[in-house]
Coordinates of C-alpha atoms in Angstrom, one line a residue:
M1274 CA -17.3 -47.1 99.5
V1275 CA -17.6 -44.5 96.9
P1276 CA -21.6 -44.7 96.5
W1277 CA -22.6 -45.5 92.7
L1278 CA -25.3 -42.7 92.0
Y1279 CA -25.8 -43.6 88.6
H1280 CA -24.2 -44.9 85.2
V1281 CA -22.6 -42.7 83.3
N1282 CA -22.6 -43.8 79.4
R1283 CA -19.2 -44.3 78.0
R1284 CA -19.1 -42.2 74.6
S1285 CA -17.4 -44.1 71.8
F1286 CA -16.9 -41.0 69.4
P1287 CA -15.1 -38.0 70.7
I1288 CA -17.7 -35.3 71.4
G1289 CA -16.7 -32.5 68.5
Y1290 CA -16.8 -29.2 69.4
A1291 CA -17.8 -25.8 66.9
R1292 CA -17.8 -22.1 68.0
A1293 CA -20.8 -20.2 69.4
A1294 CA -20.7 -17.9 66.7
L1295 CA -23.4 -19.9 64.9
L1296 CA -26.0 -19.7 68.2
K1297 CA -25.1 -15.8 68.3
A1298 CA -26.5 -15.5 64.7
L1299 CA -29.3 -18.0 65.4
L1300 CA -30.4 -15.9 68.6
R1301 CA -30.0 -12.4 66.5
I1302 CA -32.4 -13.9 64.1
L1303 CA -35.0 -15.1 66.5
E1304 CA -34.9 -12.1 68.5
G1305 CA -35.7 -10.0 64.8
R1306 CA -38.4 -11.9 64.2
L1307 CA -40.3 -13.1 67.3
G1308 CA -38.5 -10.6 70.1
A1309 CA -36.1 -10.8 73.0
D1310 CA -38.5 -13.0 75.4
A1311 CA -38.6 -15.5 72.3
G1312 CA -34.6 -15.3 72.6
D1313 CA -34.8 -16.2 76.3
A1314 CA -37.3 -19.4 75.9
W1315 CA -34.7 -20.6 72.9
L1316 CA -31.9 -20.0 75.2
A1317 CA -33.7 -21.8 78.0
S1318 CA -34.7 -24.6 76.2
L1319 CA -31.1 -25.2 75.4
R1320 CA -30.0 -24.7 79.2
M1321 CA -28.3 -21.8 78.5
V1322 CA -28.3 -17.6 79.0
R1323 CA -27.1 -15.1 77.3
A1324 CA -23.9 -15.1 78.6
D1325 CA -23.2 -18.4 77.2
V1326 CA -23.4 -17.0 73.9
E1327 CA -21.7 -13.3 74.5
D1328 CA -18.3 -14.9 73.5
E1329 CA -18.4 -16.2 70.1
T1330 CA -15.0 -18.3 70.2
R1331 CA -16.5 -20.4 72.9
P1332 CA -16.4 -24.2 72.3
V1333 CA -19.6 -25.4 72.3
P1334 CA -20.6 -29.9 71.5
L1335 CA -21.4 -30.3 68.2
S1336 CA -25.0 -31.9 69.7
A1337 CA -26.1 -28.7 71.2
I1338 CA -25.4 -26.9 67.9
R1339 CA -27.4 -30.0 66.5
S1340 CA -30.4 -29.1 69.1
A1341 CA -29.9 -25.4 69.0
M1342 CA -30.9 -25.6 64.6
Q1343 CA -33.5 -27.7 65.5
S1344 CA -35.4 -25.5 67.8
F1345 CA -34.5 -22.7 65.7
V1346 CA -36.6 -24.2 62.8
E1347 CA -39.1 -25.2 64.7
R1348 CA -39.7 -21.8 66.1
C1349 CA -38.5 -19.6 62.8
G1350 CA -39.0 -22.0 59.9
D1351 CA -36.4 -23.8 57.5
A1352 CA -36.0 -20.3 55.5
A1353 CA -34.8 -18.2 58.2
L1354 CA -31.6 -20.1 58.0
S1355 CA -30.4 -17.9 54.9
E1356 CA -30.1 -15.4 57.2
V1357 CA -27.4 -17.0 59.3
S1358 CA -24.1 -16.4 56.9
R1359 CA -24.7 -12.9 57.0
R1360 CA -25.3 -12.8 60.7
L1361 CA -22.0 -14.4 61.1
L1362 CA -20.1 -11.2 59.9
D1363 CA -21.8 -9.0 62.5
H1364 CA -19.1 -7.1 64.4
D1365 CA -19.8 -8.9 67.6
N1366 CA -19.6 -11.9 65.8
L1367 CA -16.0 -11.4 64.4
G1368 CA -14.1 -13.0 66.8
A1369 CA -14.5 -16.6 65.4
W1370 CA -12.6 -15.4 62.5
G1371 CA -9.8 -14.1 63.9
Q1372 CA -7.9 -17.5 64.1
V1373 CA -8.5 -17.9 60.3
L1374 CA -8.0 -14.7 59.3
R1375 CA -4.5 -14.0 60.5
G1376 CA -2.4 -14.0 57.4
S1377 CA -4.9 -14.3 54.8
V1378 CA -5.5 -12.6 51.9
T1379 CA -8.0 -14.2 49.7
P1380 CA -10.8 -16.5 50.3
H1381 CA -8.8 -19.6 49.6
D1382 CA -6.9 -18.9 52.5
V1383 CA -9.5 -18.8 54.7
L1384 CA -11.4 -21.9 53.3
G1385 CA -8.2 -23.9 53.4
R1386 CA -7.7 -23.6 57.0
F1387 CA -11.4 -23.6 57.6
E1388 CA -10.9 -26.3 60.6
A1389 CA -9.5 -23.2 62.6
S1390 CA -12.8 -21.9 62.4
E1391 CA -14.5 -24.7 65.0
S1392 CA -12.6 -25.2 68.1
E1393 CA -9.3 -26.6 68.5
F1394 CA -9.9 -28.2 71.3
G1395 CA -11.5 -31.4 70.9
R1396 CA -11.8 -30.7 67.2
T1397 CA -13.2 -33.7 65.1
T1398 CA -13.2 -32.3 61.8
R1399 CA -10.1 -32.5 59.5
W1400 CA -10.3 -29.9 56.1
Q1401 CA -8.4 -30.5 53.0
T1402 CA -8.6 -28.2 49.2
V1403 CA -9.7 -30.4 46.6
S1404 CA -9.1 -27.4 44.1
R1405 CA -9.1 -24.3 43.7
S1406 CA -9.7 -21.6 41.0
P1407 CA -10.5 -17.9 40.4
G1408 CA -13.8 -17.4 42.3
S1409 CA -14.4 -20.9 43.5
W1410 CA -12.8 -23.7 45.8
T1411 CA -13.8 -27.2 46.8
G1412 CA -12.5 -28.7 49.5
R1413 CA -13.2 -32.4 51.5
V1414 CA -14.0 -32.5 55.6
D1415 CA -13.5 -35.7 57.4
F1416 CA -15.3 -35.8 60.6
A1417 CA -14.7 -38.5 63.7
H1418 CA -17.6 -37.6 65.9
D1419 CA -20.6 -39.4 66.2
P1420 CA -22.6 -40.0 62.6
Q1421 CA -25.7 -39.8 64.3
N1422 CA -25.1 -36.2 64.6
E1423 CA -25.0 -35.9 61.0
S1424 CA -28.4 -37.8 60.1
D1425 CA -30.4 -34.9 59.8
G1426 CA -28.4 -33.1 57.8
L1427 CA -28.4 -30.0 60.5
L1428 CA -25.0 -30.1 61.0
D1429 CA -24.4 -30.4 57.2
R1430 CA -26.5 -27.3 56.8
A1431 CA -24.5 -25.7 59.5
R1432 CA -21.0 -26.2 57.8
R1433 CA -22.5 -24.6 54.5
L1434 CA -24.0 -21.9 56.0
E1435 CA -20.8 -20.8 57.3
L1436 CA -18.9 -21.7 54.2
A1437 CA -20.7 -19.3 52.4
A1438 CA -20.1 -16.6 55.2
V1439 CA -16.3 -16.4 54.0
P1440 CA -16.3 -14.6 50.7
G1441 CA -18.3 -11.7 52.6
L1442 CA -14.7 -11.4 55.0
F1443 CA -13.5 -10.3 51.7
G1444 CA -16.0 -7.9 50.4
Y1445 CA -17.2 -10.6 47.9
K1446 CA -20.8 -11.7 47.1
T1447 CA -21.3 -15.9 47.4
I1448 CA -23.1 -17.3 44.4
A1449 CA -23.4 -20.8 45.7
V1450 CA -22.4 -23.2 48.7
T1451 CA -22.9 -26.7 47.2
K1452 CA -22.8 -30.6 48.6
R1453 CA -20.6 -32.3 46.0
S1454 CA -20.5 -35.8 47.1
E1455 CA -21.5 -37.4 50.4
E1456 CA -19.7 -40.7 52.0
A1457 CA -19.7 -42.1 55.5
G1458 CA -17.3 -40.0 57.7
A1459 CA -16.7 -37.6 54.9
R1460 CA -18.6 -34.5 52.8
I1461 CA -17.1 -32.8 49.8
Y1462 CA -18.5 -28.9 49.6
G1463 CA -17.8 -26.6 46.3
V1464 CA -17.8 -22.5 47.0
T1465 CA -18.2 -20.2 44.3
W1466 CA -18.4 -16.4 44.8
G1467 CA -18.3 -13.2 42.5
E1468 CA -14.7 -12.0 41.9
P1469 CA -13.9 -8.9 39.6
S1470 CA -12.4 -10.5 36.3
M1471 CA -9.6 -7.8 34.5
T1472 CA -10.3 -9.8 31.1
R1473 CA -13.9 -9.5 31.5
S1474 CA -14.1 -6.0 32.2
I1475 CA -11.5 -4.8 29.8
A1476 CA -13.2 -7.2 26.9
L1477 CA -16.5 -6.0 28.1
L1478 CA -16.3 -2.0 27.9
A1479 CA -13.7 -2.5 24.9
G1480 CA -16.4 -3.8 22.9
V1481 CA -19.3 -1.3 24.1
F1482 CA -16.8 1.6 23.0
G1483 CA -15.7 -0.2 20.2
L1484 CA -19.6 -0.9 18.6
V1485 CA -20.2 2.9 19.5
S1486 CA -17.1 4.3 17.6
I1487 CA -18.6 1.7 15.0
G1488 CA -21.8 3.2 15.1
T1489 CA -20.6 6.9 15.1
A1490 CA -18.2 6.1 12.2
L1491 CA -20.3 4.6 9.7
F1492 CA -21.7 8.2 9.1
S1493 CA -18.8 9.0 7.7
R1494 CA -17.4 7.2 4.4
N1495 CA -14.0 7.3 4.8
A1496 CA -12.2 4.1 5.8
L1497 CA -9.4 5.7 7.6
I1498 CA -11.4 8.0 10.1
V1499 CA -13.9 4.6 11.0
A1500 CA -10.5 2.6 11.3
A1501 CA -9.5 5.2 13.7
A1502 CA -12.8 5.9 15.5
V1503 CA -12.9 1.9 15.9
S1504 CA -9.5 1.7 17.3
L1505 CA -9.8 4.7 20.1
G1506 CA -13.2 3.6 21.1
T1507 CA -12.0 0.2 21.6
L1508 CA -9.1 1.5 23.5
L1509 CA -10.7 4.1 25.5
G1510 CA -13.4 1.5 26.5
G1511 CA -10.3 -0.9 27.5
V1512 CA -8.7 2.0 29.8
I1513 CA -12.2 2.3 31.4
G1514 CA -12.8 -0.9 31.9
W1515 CA -9.1 -1.4 33.4
M1516 CA -9.5 1.4 35.8
R1517 CA -12.8 0.2 36.8
F1518 CA -11.2 -3.3 37.8
R1519 CA -8.5 -1.7 39.6
D1520 CA -11.4 0.5 41.4
A1521 CA -13.1 -2.8 42.3
M1522 CA -10.1 -4.4 43.4
R1523 CA -9.2 -1.5 45.7
R1524 CA -12.8 -1.5 47.8
I1525 CA -12.5 -5.2 47.8
E1526 CA -9.1 -5.0 49.7
A1527 CA -10.1 -2.1 52.0
S1528 CA -13.3 -4.4 52.6
A1529 CA -10.9 -7.4 53.4
H1530 CA -8.7 -5.1 55.7
A1531 CA -11.4 -3.8 57.2
M1532 CA -12.8 -6.8 58.6
R1533 CA -9.7 -8.0 59.4
V1534 CA -9.2 -5.0 61.9
R1535 CA -12.6 -5.4 63.4
A1536 CA -11.8 -9.2 63.5
L1537 CA -8.6 -8.5 65.5
E1538 CA -10.8 -5.6 67.9
R1539 CA -13.1 -8.3 68.9
S1540 CA -10.3 -10.6 69.4
L1541 CA -8.4 -8.5 71.8
H1542 CA -12.0 -7.3 73.5
L1543 CA -13.0 -11.2 74.4
R1544 CA -9.5 -11.9 75.3
E1545 CA -9.4 -9.1 78.2
T1546 CA -12.8 -9.7 79.1
N1547 CA -11.8 -14.0 79.5
V1548 CA -8.8 -13.0 81.5
R1549 CA -11.1 -10.7 83.9
T1550 CA -13.7 -13.6 84.2
H1551 CA -10.6 -16.0 85.1
A1552 CA -9.6 -13.5 87.5
T1553 CA -12.6 -13.6 89.6
N1554 CA -15.0 -16.4 90.4
L1555 CA -15.4 -19.0 88.1
E1556 CA -18.9 -20.1 90.0
G1557 CA -22.2 -19.6 86.7
S1558 CA -19.5 -19.7 83.9
V1559 CA -18.8 -22.2 81.7
V1560 CA -15.7 -24.4 81.0
A1561 CA -15.1 -26.5 78.1
G1562 CA -18.3 -25.6 76.4
Q1563 CA -20.6 -27.5 78.4
Y1564 CA -20.1 -27.6 81.9
R1565 CA -21.4 -24.6 84.1
I1566 CA -19.7 -24.1 87.1
G1567 CA -21.3 -24.0 90.6
R1568 CA -20.0 -24.2 94.1
R1569 CA -16.2 -24.6 94.9
M1570 CA -15.4 -27.9 96.5
G1571 CA -11.9 -27.7 97.4
S1572 CA -8.5 -26.3 95.8
G1573 CA -5.0 -27.8 96.2
A1574 CA -1.6 -26.6 95.3
S1575 CA -1.8 -26.6 91.5
G1576 CA -5.7 -27.0 91.1
V1577 CA -9.2 -26.7 92.4
I1578 CA -12.5 -28.7 92.1
Y1579 CA -16.1 -27.2 91.6
E1580 CA -19.6 -29.0 91.4
A1581 CA -20.5 -28.4 87.6
L1582 CA -23.5 -29.2 85.8
R1583 CA -23.2 -30.5 82.0
I1584 CA -25.3 -27.8 80.0
T1585 CA -26.6 -30.8 77.4
D1586 CA -28.4 -33.1 79.6
G1587 CA -28.4 -31.7 83.0
L1588 CA -26.2 -34.2 84.1
P1589 CA -24.2 -33.4 87.7
V1590 CA -20.3 -33.7 87.7
A1591 CA -17.2 -32.5 89.3
I1592 CA -14.4 -30.7 87.3
K1593 CA -11.3 -30.7 88.1
L1594 CA -9.1 -27.6 86.8
L1595 CA -5.4 -27.7 86.9
R1596 CA -4.5 -23.7 87.3
A1597 CA -3.1 -22.3 84.0
V1598 CA 0.7 -21.6 85.3
A1599 CA 0.4 -25.6 86.1
A1600 CA -1.0 -26.9 83.1
Q1601 CA 1.9 -25.1 81.2
E1602 CA 4.3 -27.6 82.8
N1603 CA 4.4 -30.8 81.4
V1604 CA 4.5 -33.0 84.1
A1605 CA 1.6 -31.6 85.8
S1606 CA -0.7 -31.7 82.2
D1607 CA 0.8 -35.2 81.4
R1608 CA -0.1 -36.6 85.0
L1609 CA -3.8 -35.2 84.7
R1610 CA -3.8 -36.9 81.3
R1611 CA -2.5 -40.0 83.0
E1612 CA -4.9 -39.8 85.9
A1613 CA -7.7 -39.6 82.9
E1614 CA -7.0 -42.1 81.2
A1615 CA -6.4 -44.7 84.2
L1616 CA -9.4 -44.0 85.9
G1617 CA -11.1 -44.8 82.4
L1618 CA -9.6 -48.0 82.6
A1619 CA -10.1 -49.3 85.9
W1620 CA -13.9 -49.1 85.7
H1621 CA -15.2 -50.1 89.2
P1622 CA -18.1 -49.3 91.4
N1623 CA -15.5 -48.5 94.0
V1624 CA -13.9 -45.7 91.9
V1625 CA -15.1 -42.5 90.6
E1626 CA -15.9 -42.6 86.9
V1627 CA -14.3 -40.0 84.5
V1628 CA -17.0 -38.1 82.2
D1629 CA -14.6 -36.1 80.0
Y1630 CA -10.8 -34.6 80.2
G1631 CA -8.8 -31.9 77.9
S1632 CA -7.9 -28.7 77.9
L1633 CA -9.2 -24.9 77.8
P1634 CA -7.9 -22.1 75.4
D1635 CA -5.9 -21.0 77.9
G1636 CA -3.8 -23.9 78.8
T1637 CA -5.8 -24.9 81.9
A1638 CA -6.4 -28.9 81.4
Y1639 CA -9.5 -30.1 83.0
L1640 CA -10.7 -33.5 84.5
V1641 CA -14.7 -34.0 84.4
M1642 CA -15.6 -37.0 86.6
E1643 CA -19.4 -38.2 88.1
L1644 CA -20.2 -35.9 91.4
L1645 CA -20.3 -37.8 94.6
H1646 CA -22.6 -36.7 97.6
G1647 CA -21.7 -38.1 101.0
E1648 CA -18.7 -37.1 103.7
S1649 CA -15.1 -38.4 103.1
L1650 CA -13.6 -41.0 105.4
S1651 CA -11.5 -38.0 107.5
S1652 CA -14.8 -36.0 108.0
R1653 CA -16.4 -39.5 109.5
L1654 CA -13.5 -39.9 111.6
E1655 CA -13.6 -36.8 113.1
R1656 CA -17.5 -36.5 113.6
V1657 CA -17.7 -40.1 115.1
G1658 CA -14.1 -41.1 116.2
K1659 CA -13.0 -44.6 116.6
L1660 CA -15.0 -46.7 114.1
P1661 CA -16.0 -50.2 114.7
L1662 CA -14.4 -53.1 113.6
S1663 CA -17.0 -54.4 111.4
D1664 CA -16.9 -50.9 109.2
V1665 CA -13.2 -50.8 109.5
H1666 CA -13.1 -53.8 107.5
R1667 CA -16.1 -53.3 104.9
F1668 CA -14.0 -50.1 104.4
A1669 CA -10.6 -51.6 104.0
L1670 CA -12.0 -54.6 101.5
Q1671 CA -13.4 -51.9 99.2
V1672 CA -10.4 -49.9 99.5
C1673 CA -8.7 -53.0 98.4
E1674 CA -11.0 -53.6 95.5
A1675 CA -10.6 -50.5 94.2
L1676 CA -6.6 -50.3 94.2
A1677 CA -6.5 -53.8 92.7
A1678 CA -8.6 -52.2 89.8
L1679 CA -6.3 -49.6 89.7
H1680 CA -3.2 -51.6 89.7
A1681 CA -4.5 -53.8 87.1
A1682 CA -4.8 -50.7 85.0
G1683 CA -1.0 -50.0 85.6
V1684 CA -1.5 -47.6 88.0
V1685 CA -0.2 -46.7 91.3
H1686 CA -2.3 -44.0 93.4
R1687 CA 0.2 -42.7 95.6
D1688 CA -1.9 -40.7 97.8
I1689 CA -4.4 -43.1 99.7
K1690 CA -5.5 -41.1 102.9
P1691 CA -8.9 -40.6 104.9
S1692 CA -9.5 -37.4 103.0
N1693 CA -9.2 -39.2 99.6
L1694 CA -11.8 -41.8 100.5
I1695 CA -15.5 -41.4 100.1

């Protein structure tokens, strides 16, 4: 019989993920104010270590983001959150922007693709542009995750802090980020930033030089001289204004280009680091944003199973990873998906329960199940030999009940053997 050790609550909403860049920014601010020991204590309160936030592109559950902000505000105060937008643009935090910066030339481009700054795996938000104009953008976000996560406004604050960082990617200064409206499952935000205006620059300096010319020309009683001085002053002011505008635009373009290069370099560095990590033992690393890998339990031709701990609540689980090469094959990944869905439909005390499933950024499919403690039937047979008839009858009856539950869900197991029975 599969021992029923605990009950795992089924979620009615998808979890939703964001990238770890926000956590890295919060850690930097907290350490700058309270010191490295305070940073370690803050991470420990979240069941995390420094390595968990080194990769800013790593997906983190929205519930963990919310808990991190709550804990941060308790330690540093709400005003300290104002530093987050700047910290999101730190050199070693730019990997999170790599995807949205690719092919973008203005803040409008990034804001229109803002959902790509969140984790594409398990994403629960959908952004769309409502309106755009020079120095201004309005967008709507619809979300499918648990509305309870939005109840205290911390995820809303995090969203606005990330929006405020976008103009800085292009060398602009953010003027304001406002929440225009709120409704069930949706928010509308407005972002404004300072953007050089050629018309304004030319008009301003032309007016200033024109006024100076008028003042100078007033010493002359010759109307022709006055008119010529005003015209020349206005023209000179206009030319200087245009040159100042072009210089400002060149600086902005250079800043945006440098930011894209740094983001690309950071993305490449993270990719190389992740390749080296996955090529070695996974023990101690975090996958899918919330499962810390423990000891290896077993492996097969296409995958491997590890013990793991869910960071958000410390729940012990077993995680099955389908190797990336196999996961690229539609048949293999589809089979794992069907396995997860079938186990979810076939709830029964004698059937292992599925906690979560999905895909990692490198294509590896994963299946998270309750962690069982005990021995397999094959181990029991090796240890004691022939089983008493009463045990055989009891085990067989429970296996049949489990199979009946699977069949009711439309699934044929296809691999019933002692090593697969606990």
